[in-house]
A tleap script that builds the chain and sets N, CA, C and O, in Angstrom:
source leaprc.protein.ff14SB
mol = sequence {
  NMET GLN ASP TRP VAL ARG ASP ASP LEU VAL
  GLY THR GLY ALA GLN ALA ARG TYR LEU ILE
  ARG PHE THR LEU PRO VAL VAL PRO LEU LEU
  ALA LEU PHE LEU LEU ILE PRO GLY PRO LEU
  TRP ILE GLY LEU ALA MET MET ALA LEU LEU
  PHE ILE PRO LEU VAL TYR PHE THR ILE ALA
  LEU MET ASN VAL TYR ARG ARG HIE ARG LEU
  LEU VAL HIE GLY LEU ASP PRO ALA LEU LEU
  ASN ALA ASP ALA GLN ALA ARG VAL ASP ARG
  THR ARG GLU ASP TYR GLU ARG ARG HIE GLY
  ARG LEU CTYR
}
set mol.1.N position { 122.621 -65.794 49.409 }
set mol.1.CA position { 123.715 -65.626 50.347 }
set mol.1.C position { 125.047 -66.111 49.763 }
set mol.1.O position { 126.087 -65.901 50.386 }
set mol.2.N position { 125.048 -66.754 48.588 }
set mol.2.CA position { 126.293 -67.261 48.027 }
set mol.2.C position { 127.275 -66.149 47.697 }
set mol.2.O position { 128.485 -66.332 47.830 }
set mol.3.N position { 126.769 -65.000 47.269 }
set mol.3.CA position { 127.670 -63.877 46.991 }
set mol.3.C position { 128.373 -63.431 48.266 }
set mol.3.O position { 129.568 -63.133 48.252 }
set mol.4.N position { 127.635 -63.386 49.358 }
set mol.4.CA position { 128.230 -62.986 50.632 }
set mol.4.C position { 129.263 -64.012 51.088 }
set mol.4.O position { 130.346 -63.642 51.541 }
set mol.5.N position { 128.936 -65.299 50.972 }
set mol.5.CA position { 129.860 -66.357 51.380 }
set mol.5.C position { 131.120 -66.301 50.525 }
set mol.5.O position { 132.226 -66.417 51.054 }
set mol.6.N position { 130.974 -66.125 49.220 }
set mol.6.CA position { 132.132 -66.052 48.325 }
set mol.6.C position { 133.017 -64.871 48.714 }
set mol.6.O position { 134.239 -65.005 48.776 }
set mol.7.N position { 132.413 -63.730 48.972 }
set mol.7.CA position { 133.196 -62.560 49.368 }
set mol.7.C position { 133.863 -62.776 50.720 }
set mol.7.O position { 134.997 -62.345 50.930 }
set mol.8.N position { 133.172 -63.438 51.631 }
set mol.8.CA position { 133.732 -63.685 52.962 }
set mol.8.C position { 134.926 -64.632 52.900 }
set mol.8.O position { 135.880 -64.472 53.661 }
set mol.9.N position { 134.885 -65.610 52.009 }
set mol.9.CA position { 135.930 -66.630 51.968 }
set mol.9.C position { 137.071 -66.329 51.014 }
set mol.9.O position { 138.193 -66.775 51.252 }
set mol.10.N position { 136.823 -65.590 49.945 }
set mol.10.CA position { 137.885 -65.334 48.966 }
set mol.10.C position { 138.045 -63.861 48.633 }
set mol.10.O position { 138.909 -63.509 47.830 }
set mol.11.N position { 137.250 -63.004 49.216 }
set mol.11.CA position { 137.334 -61.580 48.925 }
set mol.11.C position { 138.494 -60.904 49.637 }
set mol.11.O position { 139.316 -61.555 50.282 }
set mol.12.N position { 138.540 -59.610 49.509 }
set mol.12.CA position { 139.587 -58.818 50.146 }
set mol.12.C position { 139.495 -58.962 51.663 }
set mol.12.O position { 138.429 -58.782 52.251 }
set mol.13.N position { 140.618 -59.286 52.281 }
set mol.13.CA position { 140.667 -59.417 53.731 }
set mol.13.C position { 140.151 -60.736 54.265 }
set mol.13.O position { 139.909 -60.851 55.467 }
set mol.14.N position { 139.973 -61.733 53.418 }
set mol.14.CA position { 139.412 -63.013 53.861 }
set mol.14.C position { 140.326 -63.706 54.871 }
set mol.14.O position { 139.850 -64.284 55.848 }
set mol.15.N position { 141.629 -63.649 54.638 }
set mol.15.CA position { 142.559 -64.310 55.560 }
set mol.15.C position { 142.528 -63.641 56.924 }
set mol.15.O position { 142.548 -64.327 57.946 }
set mol.16.N position { 142.480 -62.324 56.959 }
set mol.16.CA position { 142.434 -61.607 58.237 }
set mol.16.C position { 141.138 -61.920 58.989 }
set mol.16.O position { 141.158 -62.140 60.200 }
set mol.17.N position { 140.020 -61.940 58.273 }
set mol.17.CA position { 138.747 -62.282 58.915 }
set mol.17.C position { 138.786 -63.693 59.489 }
set mol.17.O position { 138.275 -63.934 60.583 }
set mol.18.N position { 139.385 -64.617 58.761 }
set mol.18.CA position { 139.490 -66.002 59.225 }
set mol.18.C position { 140.303 -66.067 60.516 }
set mol.18.O position { 139.886 -66.712 61.477 }
set mol.19.N position { 141.453 -65.407 60.544 }
set mol.19.CA position { 142.295 -65.433 61.743 }
set mol.19.C position { 141.589 -64.796 62.932 }
set mol.19.O position { 141.643 -65.317 64.046 }
set mol.20.N position { 140.938 -63.685 62.697 }
set mol.20.CA position { 140.215 -63.012 63.778 }
set mol.20.C position { 139.070 -63.881 64.279 }
set mol.20.O position { 138.819 -63.962 65.482 }
set mol.21.N position { 138.386 -64.523 63.356 }
set mol.21.CA position { 137.243 -65.372 63.715 }
set mol.21.C position { 137.654 -66.529 64.627 }
set mol.21.O position { 136.871 -66.953 65.477 }
set mol.22.N position { 138.875 -67.041 64.457 }
set mol.22.CA position { 139.312 -68.175 65.262 }
set mol.22.C position { 140.085 -67.779 66.508 }
set mol.22.O position { 140.029 -68.493 67.509 }
set mol.23.N position { 140.798 -66.675 66.481 }
set mol.23.CA position { 141.666 -66.346 67.616 }
set mol.23.C position { 141.034 -65.388 68.619 }
set mol.23.O position { 141.278 -65.514 69.819 }
set mol.24.N position { 140.247 -64.456 68.168 }
set mol.24.CA position { 139.696 -63.453 69.078 }
set mol.24.C position { 138.806 -64.048 70.176 }
set mol.24.O position { 138.921 -63.615 71.323 }
set mol.25.N position { 137.930 -65.011 69.893 }
set mol.25.CA position { 137.104 -65.561 70.971 }
set mol.25.C position { 137.898 -66.288 72.065 }
set mol.25.O position { 137.400 -66.456 73.178 }
set mol.26.N position { 139.107 -66.712 71.764 }
set mol.26.CA position { 139.906 -67.460 72.725 }
set mol.26.C position { 140.642 -66.533 73.698 }
set mol.26.O position { 140.982 -66.942 74.808 }
set mol.27.N position { 140.883 -65.306 73.289 }
set mol.27.CA position { 141.663 -64.366 74.108 }
set mol.27.C position { 141.063 -64.162 75.500 }
set mol.27.O position { 141.815 -64.209 76.473 }
set mol.28.N position { 139.758 -63.937 75.655 }
set mol.28.CA position { 139.224 -63.780 77.012 }
set mol.28.C position { 139.414 -65.027 77.881 }
set mol.28.O position { 139.655 -64.918 79.083 }
set mol.29.N position { 139.308 -66.189 77.281 }
set mol.29.CA position { 139.540 -67.416 78.050 }
set mol.29.C position { 141.001 -67.524 78.484 }
set mol.29.O position { 141.292 -67.924 79.611 }
set mol.30.N position { 141.900 -67.174 77.600 }
set mol.30.CA position { 143.317 -67.223 77.950 }
set mol.30.C position { 143.673 -66.163 78.985 }
set mol.30.O position { 144.603 -66.350 79.771 }
set mol.31.N position { 142.948 -65.064 78.990 }
set mol.31.CA position { 143.219 -64.001 79.959 }
set mol.31.C position { 142.955 -64.465 81.389 }
set mol.31.O position { 143.439 -63.850 82.339 }
set mol.32.N position { 142.197 -65.535 81.546 }
set mol.32.CA position { 141.964 -66.076 82.885 }
set mol.32.C position { 143.262 -66.562 83.536 }
set mol.32.O position { 143.353 -66.628 84.762 }
set mol.33.N position { 144.261 -66.901 82.722 }
set mol.33.CA position { 145.553 -67.293 83.280 }
set mol.33.C position { 146.210 -66.152 84.050 }
set mol.33.O position { 147.053 -66.395 84.913 }
set mol.34.N position { 145.836 -64.925 83.751 }
set mol.34.CA position { 146.412 -63.780 84.462 }
set mol.34.C position { 145.912 -63.700 85.902 }
set mol.34.O position { 146.484 -62.979 86.719 }
set mol.35.N position { 144.859 -64.429 86.211 }
set mol.35.CA position { 144.322 -64.427 87.577 }
set mol.35.C position { 145.061 -65.401 88.498 }
set mol.35.O position { 144.854 -65.390 89.712 }
set mol.36.N position { 145.901 -66.223 87.933 }
set mol.36.CA position { 146.666 -67.179 88.746 }
set mol.36.C position { 147.695 -66.401 89.559 }
set mol.36.O position { 148.415 -65.568 89.010 }
set mol.37.N position { 147.771 -66.665 90.857 }
set mol.37.CA position { 148.730 -65.934 91.690 }
set mol.37.C position { 150.173 -66.207 91.257 }
set mol.37.O position { 150.521 -67.315 90.849 }
set mol.38.N position { 150.980 -65.189 91.355 }
set mol.38.CA position { 152.386 -65.314 90.989 }
set mol.38.C position { 152.792 -64.181 90.075 }
set mol.38.O position { 152.009 -63.268 89.814 }
set mol.39.N position { 154.018 -64.241 89.591 }
set mol.39.CA position { 154.490 -63.187 88.690 }
set mol.39.C position { 153.678 -63.148 87.396 }
set mol.39.O position { 153.129 -64.156 86.953 }
set mol.40.N position { 153.621 -61.979 86.819 }
set mol.40.CA position { 152.852 -61.773 85.590 }
set mol.40.C position { 153.368 -62.645 84.451 }
set mol.40.O position { 152.585 -63.133 83.637 }
set mol.41.N position { 154.680 -62.840 84.391 }
set mol.41.CA position { 155.248 -63.582 83.269 }
set mol.41.C position { 154.795 -65.030 83.247 }
set mol.41.O position { 154.774 -65.641 82.179 }
set mol.42.N position { 154.436 -65.594 84.373 }
set mol.42.CA position { 153.957 -66.982 84.400 }
set mol.42.C position { 152.597 -67.078 83.703 }
set mol.42.O position { 152.370 -67.982 82.899 }
set mol.43.N position { 151.704 -66.151 84.011 }
set mol.43.CA position { 150.401 -66.130 83.334 }
set mol.43.C position { 150.544 -65.899 81.840 }
set mol.43.O position { 149.868 -66.538 81.033 }
set mol.44.N position { 151.435 -64.974 81.476 }
set mol.44.CA position { 151.658 -64.698 80.050 }
set mol.44.C position { 152.283 -65.896 79.346 }
set mol.44.O position { 151.945 -66.186 78.199 }
set mol.45.N position { 153.187 -66.590 80.019 }
set mol.45.CA position { 153.812 -67.774 79.423 }
set mol.45.C position { 152.781 -68.879 79.205 }
set mol.45.O position { 152.805 -69.555 78.176 }
set mol.46.N position { 151.888 -69.063 80.155 }
set mol.46.CA position { 150.848 -70.084 79.991 }
set mol.46.C position { 149.907 -69.713 78.842 }
set mol.46.O position { 149.468 -70.578 78.084 }
set mol.47.N position { 149.607 -68.426 78.725 }
set mol.47.CA position { 148.779 -67.982 77.606 }
set mol.47.C position { 149.480 -68.268 76.287 }
set mol.47.O position { 148.863 -68.765 75.345 }
set mol.48.N position { 150.771 -67.955 76.220 }
set mol.48.CA position { 151.533 -68.156 74.989 }
set mol.48.C position { 151.618 -69.629 74.618 }
set mol.48.O position { 151.585 -69.975 73.437 }
set mol.49.N position { 151.730 -70.507 75.629 }
set mol.49.CA position { 151.814 -71.933 75.353 }
set mol.49.C position { 150.563 -72.462 74.649 }
set mol.49.O position { 150.639 -73.445 73.913 }
set mol.50.N position { 149.454 -71.841 74.862 }
set mol.50.CA position { 148.222 -72.251 74.176 }
set mol.50.C position { 147.946 -71.430 72.927 }
set mol.50.O position { 147.451 -71.957 71.931 }
set mol.51.N position { 148.269 -70.129 72.977 }
set mol.51.CA position { 147.917 -69.239 71.877 }
set mol.51.C position { 148.796 -69.456 70.641 }
set mol.51.O position { 148.293 -69.416 69.518 }
set mol.52.N position { 150.080 -69.682 70.827 }
set mol.52.CA position { 150.980 -69.852 69.680 }
set mol.52.C position { 150.614 -71.083 68.856 }
set mol.52.O position { 150.523 -70.969 67.633 }
set mol.53.N position { 150.398 -72.258 69.462 }
set mol.53.CA position { 149.960 -73.395 68.633 }
set mol.53.C position { 148.588 -73.166 67.989 }
set mol.53.O position { 148.337 -73.623 66.874 }
set mol.54.N position { 147.708 -72.460 68.692 }
set mol.54.CA position { 146.400 -72.152 68.103 }
set mol.54.C position { 146.563 -71.348 66.818 }
set mol.54.O position { 145.949 -71.669 65.801 }
set mol.55.N position { 147.378 -70.318 66.860 }
set mol.55.CA position { 147.606 -69.490 65.667 }
set mol.55.C position { 148.290 -70.320 64.579 }
set mol.55.O position { 147.925 -70.227 63.407 }
set mol.56.N position { 149.262 -71.116 64.955 }
set mol.56.CA position { 149.983 -71.950 63.990 }
set mol.56.C position { 149.029 -72.885 63.245 }
set mol.56.O position { 149.039 -72.930 62.015 }
set mol.57.N position { 148.211 -73.625 63.980 }
set mol.57.CA position { 147.299 -74.567 63.334 }
set mol.57.C position { 146.157 -73.861 62.616 }
set mol.57.O position { 145.639 -74.372 61.623 }
set mol.58.N position { 145.769 -72.712 63.102 }
set mol.58.CA position { 144.743 -71.937 62.404 }
set mol.58.C position { 145.237 -71.529 61.031 }
set mol.58.O position { 144.505 -71.635 60.047 }
set mol.59.N position { 146.479 -71.062 60.956 }
set mol.59.CA position { 147.051 -70.675 59.667 }
set mol.59.C position { 147.264 -71.905 58.788 }
set mol.59.O position { 146.997 -71.870 57.587 }
set mol.60.N position { 147.745 -72.988 59.391 }
set mol.60.CA position { 148.021 -74.202 58.618 }
set mol.60.C position { 146.756 -74.794 57.992 }
set mol.60.O position { 146.806 -75.336 56.888 }
set mol.61.N position { 145.639 -74.692 58.684 }
set mol.61.CA position { 144.398 -75.296 58.196 }
set mol.61.C position { 143.461 -74.292 57.520 }
set mol.61.O position { 142.308 -74.617 57.239 }
set mol.62.N position { 143.945 -73.083 57.259 }
set mol.62.CA position { 143.099 -72.039 56.686 }
set mol.62.C position { 142.475 -72.467 55.360 }
set mol.62.O position { 141.263 -72.339 55.183 }
set mol.63.N position { 143.274 -72.968 54.433 }
set mol.63.CA position { 142.724 -73.335 53.127 }
set mol.63.C position { 141.800 -74.536 53.209 }
set mol.63.O position { 140.822 -74.616 52.466 }
set mol.64.N position { 142.097 -75.472 54.102 }
set mol.64.CA position { 141.235 -76.646 54.264 }
set mol.64.C position { 139.846 -76.213 54.728 }
set mol.64.O position { 138.833 -76.637 54.172 }
set mol.65.N position { 139.815 -75.366 55.748 }
set mol.65.CA position { 138.541 -74.912 56.286 }
set mol.65.C position { 137.783 -74.050 55.275 }
set mol.65.O position { 136.574 -74.212 55.110 }
set mol.66.N position { 138.477 -73.147 54.605 }
set mol.66.CA position { 137.797 -72.282 53.626 }
set mol.66.C position { 137.278 -73.095 52.444 }
set mol.66.O position { 136.183 -72.835 51.946 }
set mol.67.N position { 138.063 -74.084 51.990 }
set mol.67.CA position { 137.602 -74.953 50.894 }
set mol.67.C position { 136.353 -75.730 51.316 }
set mol.67.O position { 135.416 -75.875 50.531 }
set mol.68.N position { 136.339 -76.228 52.556 }
set mol.68.CA position { 135.172 -76.954 53.065 }
set mol.68.C position { 133.941 -76.056 53.091 }
set mol.68.O position { 132.856 -76.480 52.695 }
set mol.69.N position { 134.103 -74.823 53.554 }
set mol.69.CA position { 132.955 -73.912 53.598 }
set mol.69.C position { 132.453 -73.582 52.204 }
set mol.69.O position { 131.246 -73.436 52.006 }
set mol.70.N position { 133.349 -73.460 51.232 }
set mol.70.CA position { 132.910 -73.239 49.848 }
set mol.70.C position { 132.088 -74.427 49.350 }
set mol.70.O position { 131.042 -74.245 48.727 }
set mol.71.N position { 132.560 -75.634 49.624 }
set mol.71.CA position { 131.824 -76.819 49.194 }
set mol.71.C position { 130.460 -76.919 49.866 }
set mol.71.O position { 129.472 -77.254 49.212 }
set mol.72.N position { 130.397 -76.634 51.152 }
set mol.72.CA position { 129.140 -76.713 51.894 }
set mol.72.C position { 128.105 -75.754 51.301 }
set mol.72.O position { 126.913 -76.061 51.273 }
set mol.73.N position { 128.560 -74.605 50.833 }
set mol.73.CA position { 127.644 -73.613 50.284 }
set mol.73.C position { 127.462 -73.738 48.776 }
set mol.73.O position { 126.886 -72.852 48.145 }
set mol.74.N position { 127.949 -74.832 48.195 }
set mol.74.CA position { 127.720 -75.098 46.783 }
set mol.74.C position { 128.548 -74.251 45.850 }
set mol.74.O position { 128.141 -74.020 44.711 }
set mol.75.N position { 129.707 -73.778 46.300 }
set mol.75.CA position { 130.586 -72.965 45.459 }
set mol.75.C position { 131.800 -73.786 45.044 }
set mol.75.O position { 132.130 -74.788 45.678 }
set mol.76.N position { 132.453 -73.358 43.984 }
set mol.76.CA position { 133.620 -74.052 43.455 }
set mol.76.C position { 134.833 -73.819 44.355 }
set mol.76.O position { 135.202 -72.666 44.579 }
set mol.77.N position { 135.464 -74.871 44.876 }
set mol.77.CA position { 136.627 -74.689 45.740 }
set mol.77.C position { 137.829 -74.095 45.012 }
set mol.77.O position { 138.766 -73.626 45.658 }
set mol.78.N position { 137.817 -74.109 43.684 }
set mol.78.CA position { 138.912 -73.520 42.921 }
set mol.78.C position { 138.954 -71.998 43.064 }
set mol.78.O position { 139.925 -71.363 42.653 }
set mol.79.N position { 137.907 -71.414 43.644 }
set mol.79.CA position { 137.898 -69.962 43.857 }
set mol.79.C position { 139.033 -69.516 44.777 }
set mol.79.O position { 139.483 -68.373 44.700 }
set mol.80.N position { 139.497 -70.418 45.650 }
set mol.80.CA position { 140.594 -70.066 46.550 }
set mol.80.C position { 141.867 -69.756 45.781 }
set mol.80.O position { 142.666 -68.929 46.219 }
set mol.81.N position { 142.067 -70.404 44.647 }
set mol.81.CA position { 143.288 -70.241 43.866 }
set mol.81.C position { 143.089 -69.356 42.647 }
set mol.81.O position { 143.975 -69.283 41.795 }
set mol.82.N position { 141.962 -68.689 42.542 }
set mol.82.CA position { 141.660 -67.911 41.344 }
set mol.82.C position { 142.650 -66.770 41.148 }
set mol.82.O position { 143.077 -66.527 40.019 }
set mol.83.N position { 143.026 -66.066 42.203 }
set mol.83.CA position { 143.974 -64.956 42.069 }
set mol.83.C position { 145.345 -65.447 41.637 }
set mol.83.O position { 145.971 -64.854 40.757 }
set mol.84.N position { 145.814 -66.523 42.248 }
set mol.84.CA position { 147.122 -67.070 41.888 }
set mol.84.C position { 147.118 -67.560 40.443 }
set mol.84.O position { 148.081 -67.343 39.707 }
set mol.85.N position { 146.035 -68.219 40.039 }
set mol.85.CA position { 145.952 -68.703 38.665 }
set mol.85.C position { 145.902 -67.546 37.678 }
set mol.85.O position { 146.487 -67.634 36.598 }
set mol.86.N position { 145.223 -66.479 38.022 }
set mol.86.CA position { 145.176 -65.305 37.144 }
set mol.86.C position { 146.570 -64.704 36.985 }
set mol.86.O position { 146.940 -64.285 35.888 }
set mol.87.N position { 147.353 -64.658 38.077 }
set mol.87.CA position { 148.732 -64.155 37.989 }
set mol.87.C position { 149.585 -65.040 37.092 }
set mol.87.O position { 150.361 -64.535 36.281 }
set mol.88.N position { 149.449 -66.360 37.230 }
set mol.88.CA position { 150.206 -67.295 36.402 }
set mol.88.C position { 149.828 -67.111 34.937 }
set mol.88.O position { 150.700 -67.103 34.068 }
set mol.89.N position { 148.544 -66.963 34.659 }
set mol.89.CA position { 148.085 -66.766 33.281 }
set mol.89.C position { 148.635 -65.479 32.692 }
set mol.89.O position { 149.065 -65.454 31.539 }
set mol.90.N position { 148.622 -64.398 33.486 }
set mol.90.CA position { 149.172 -63.124 32.984 }
set mol.90.C position { 150.664 -63.243 32.705 }
set mol.90.O position { 151.152 -62.727 31.700 }
set mol.91.N position { 151.383 -63.915 33.583 }
set mol.91.CA position { 152.821 -64.091 33.378 }
set mol.91.C position { 153.085 -64.921 32.131 }
set mol.91.O position { 153.979 -64.605 31.346 }
set mol.92.N position { 152.314 -65.973 31.953 }
set mol.92.CA position { 152.472 -66.834 30.776 }
set mol.92.C position { 152.178 -66.061 29.492 }
set mol.92.O position { 152.926 -66.167 28.520 }
set mol.93.N position { 151.097 -65.288 29.482 }
set mol.93.CA position { 150.752 -64.501 28.297 }
set mol.93.C position { 151.826 -63.471 27.996 }
set mol.93.O position { 152.172 -63.250 26.835 }
set mol.94.N position { 152.358 -62.836 29.044 }
set mol.94.CA position { 153.423 -61.855 28.849 }
set mol.94.C position { 154.663 -62.519 28.262 }
set mol.94.O position { 155.292 -61.974 27.355 }
set mol.95.N position { 155.008 -63.679 28.771 }
set mol.95.CA position { 156.162 -64.413 28.257 }
set mol.95.C position { 155.967 -64.781 26.791 }
set mol.95.O position { 156.855 -64.577 25.964 }
set mol.96.N position { 154.786 -65.328 26.480 }
set mol.96.CA position { 154.511 -65.733 25.108 }
set mol.96.C position { 154.476 -64.543 24.151 }
set mol.96.O position { 154.883 -64.660 22.995 }
set mol.97.N position { 153.999 -63.416 24.625 }
set mol.97.CA position { 153.958 -62.213 23.803 }
set mol.97.C position { 155.380 -61.743 23.473 }
set mol.97.O position { 155.657 -61.331 22.347 }
set mol.98.N position { 156.273 -61.808 24.458 }
set mol.98.CA position { 157.637 -61.344 24.254 }
set mol.98.C position { 158.503 -62.344 23.490 }
set mol.98.O position { 159.328 -61.946 22.667 }
set mol.99.N position { 158.323 -63.625 23.753 }
set mol.99.CA position { 159.253 -64.621 23.214 }
set mol.99.C position { 158.616 -65.614 22.255 }
set mol.99.O position { 159.322 -66.437 21.673 }
set mol.100.N position { 157.337 -65.562 22.079 }
set mol.100.CA position { 156.667 -66.511 21.201 }
set mol.100.C position { 156.499 -67.862 21.865 }
set mol.100.O position { 157.066 -68.118 22.927 }
set mol.101.N position { 155.728 -68.714 21.244 }
set mol.101.CA position { 155.473 -70.047 21.806 }
set mol.101.C position { 156.702 -70.921 21.624 }
set mol.101.O position { 157.367 -70.878 20.589 }
set mol.102.N position { 156.993 -71.714 22.647 }
set mol.102.CA position { 158.154 -72.585 22.596 }
set mol.102.C position { 157.817 -73.990 22.126 }
set mol.102.O position { 158.716 -74.741 21.748 }
set mol.103.N position { 156.558 -74.357 22.141 }
set mol.103.CA position { 156.192 -75.716 21.731 }
set mol.103.C position { 155.202 -75.719 20.634 }
set mol.103.O position { 154.791 -76.785 20.176 }
savepdb mol mol.pdb
quit
């Protein structure tokens, strides 16, 4: 199952899956605010007061949670930064190819 976990956490669409996994189950619970008597905007405002911080903290803690899940499943947490590191390496190699080593 490690291949599946690796693909789920660092593969294509991993960030979208993470956001959906945390926010979608909360939507039906927040929709209960629409049953409160009064204007529609009051129910929507109450939903927003809970949903916006949820999304904010979900995004803020995305790498922490994904790194933890990688560790729990015995995978290298550096996999989260593999794409960024590959881009840095390509840029460095391109620079060195064009301008030579500076040190």
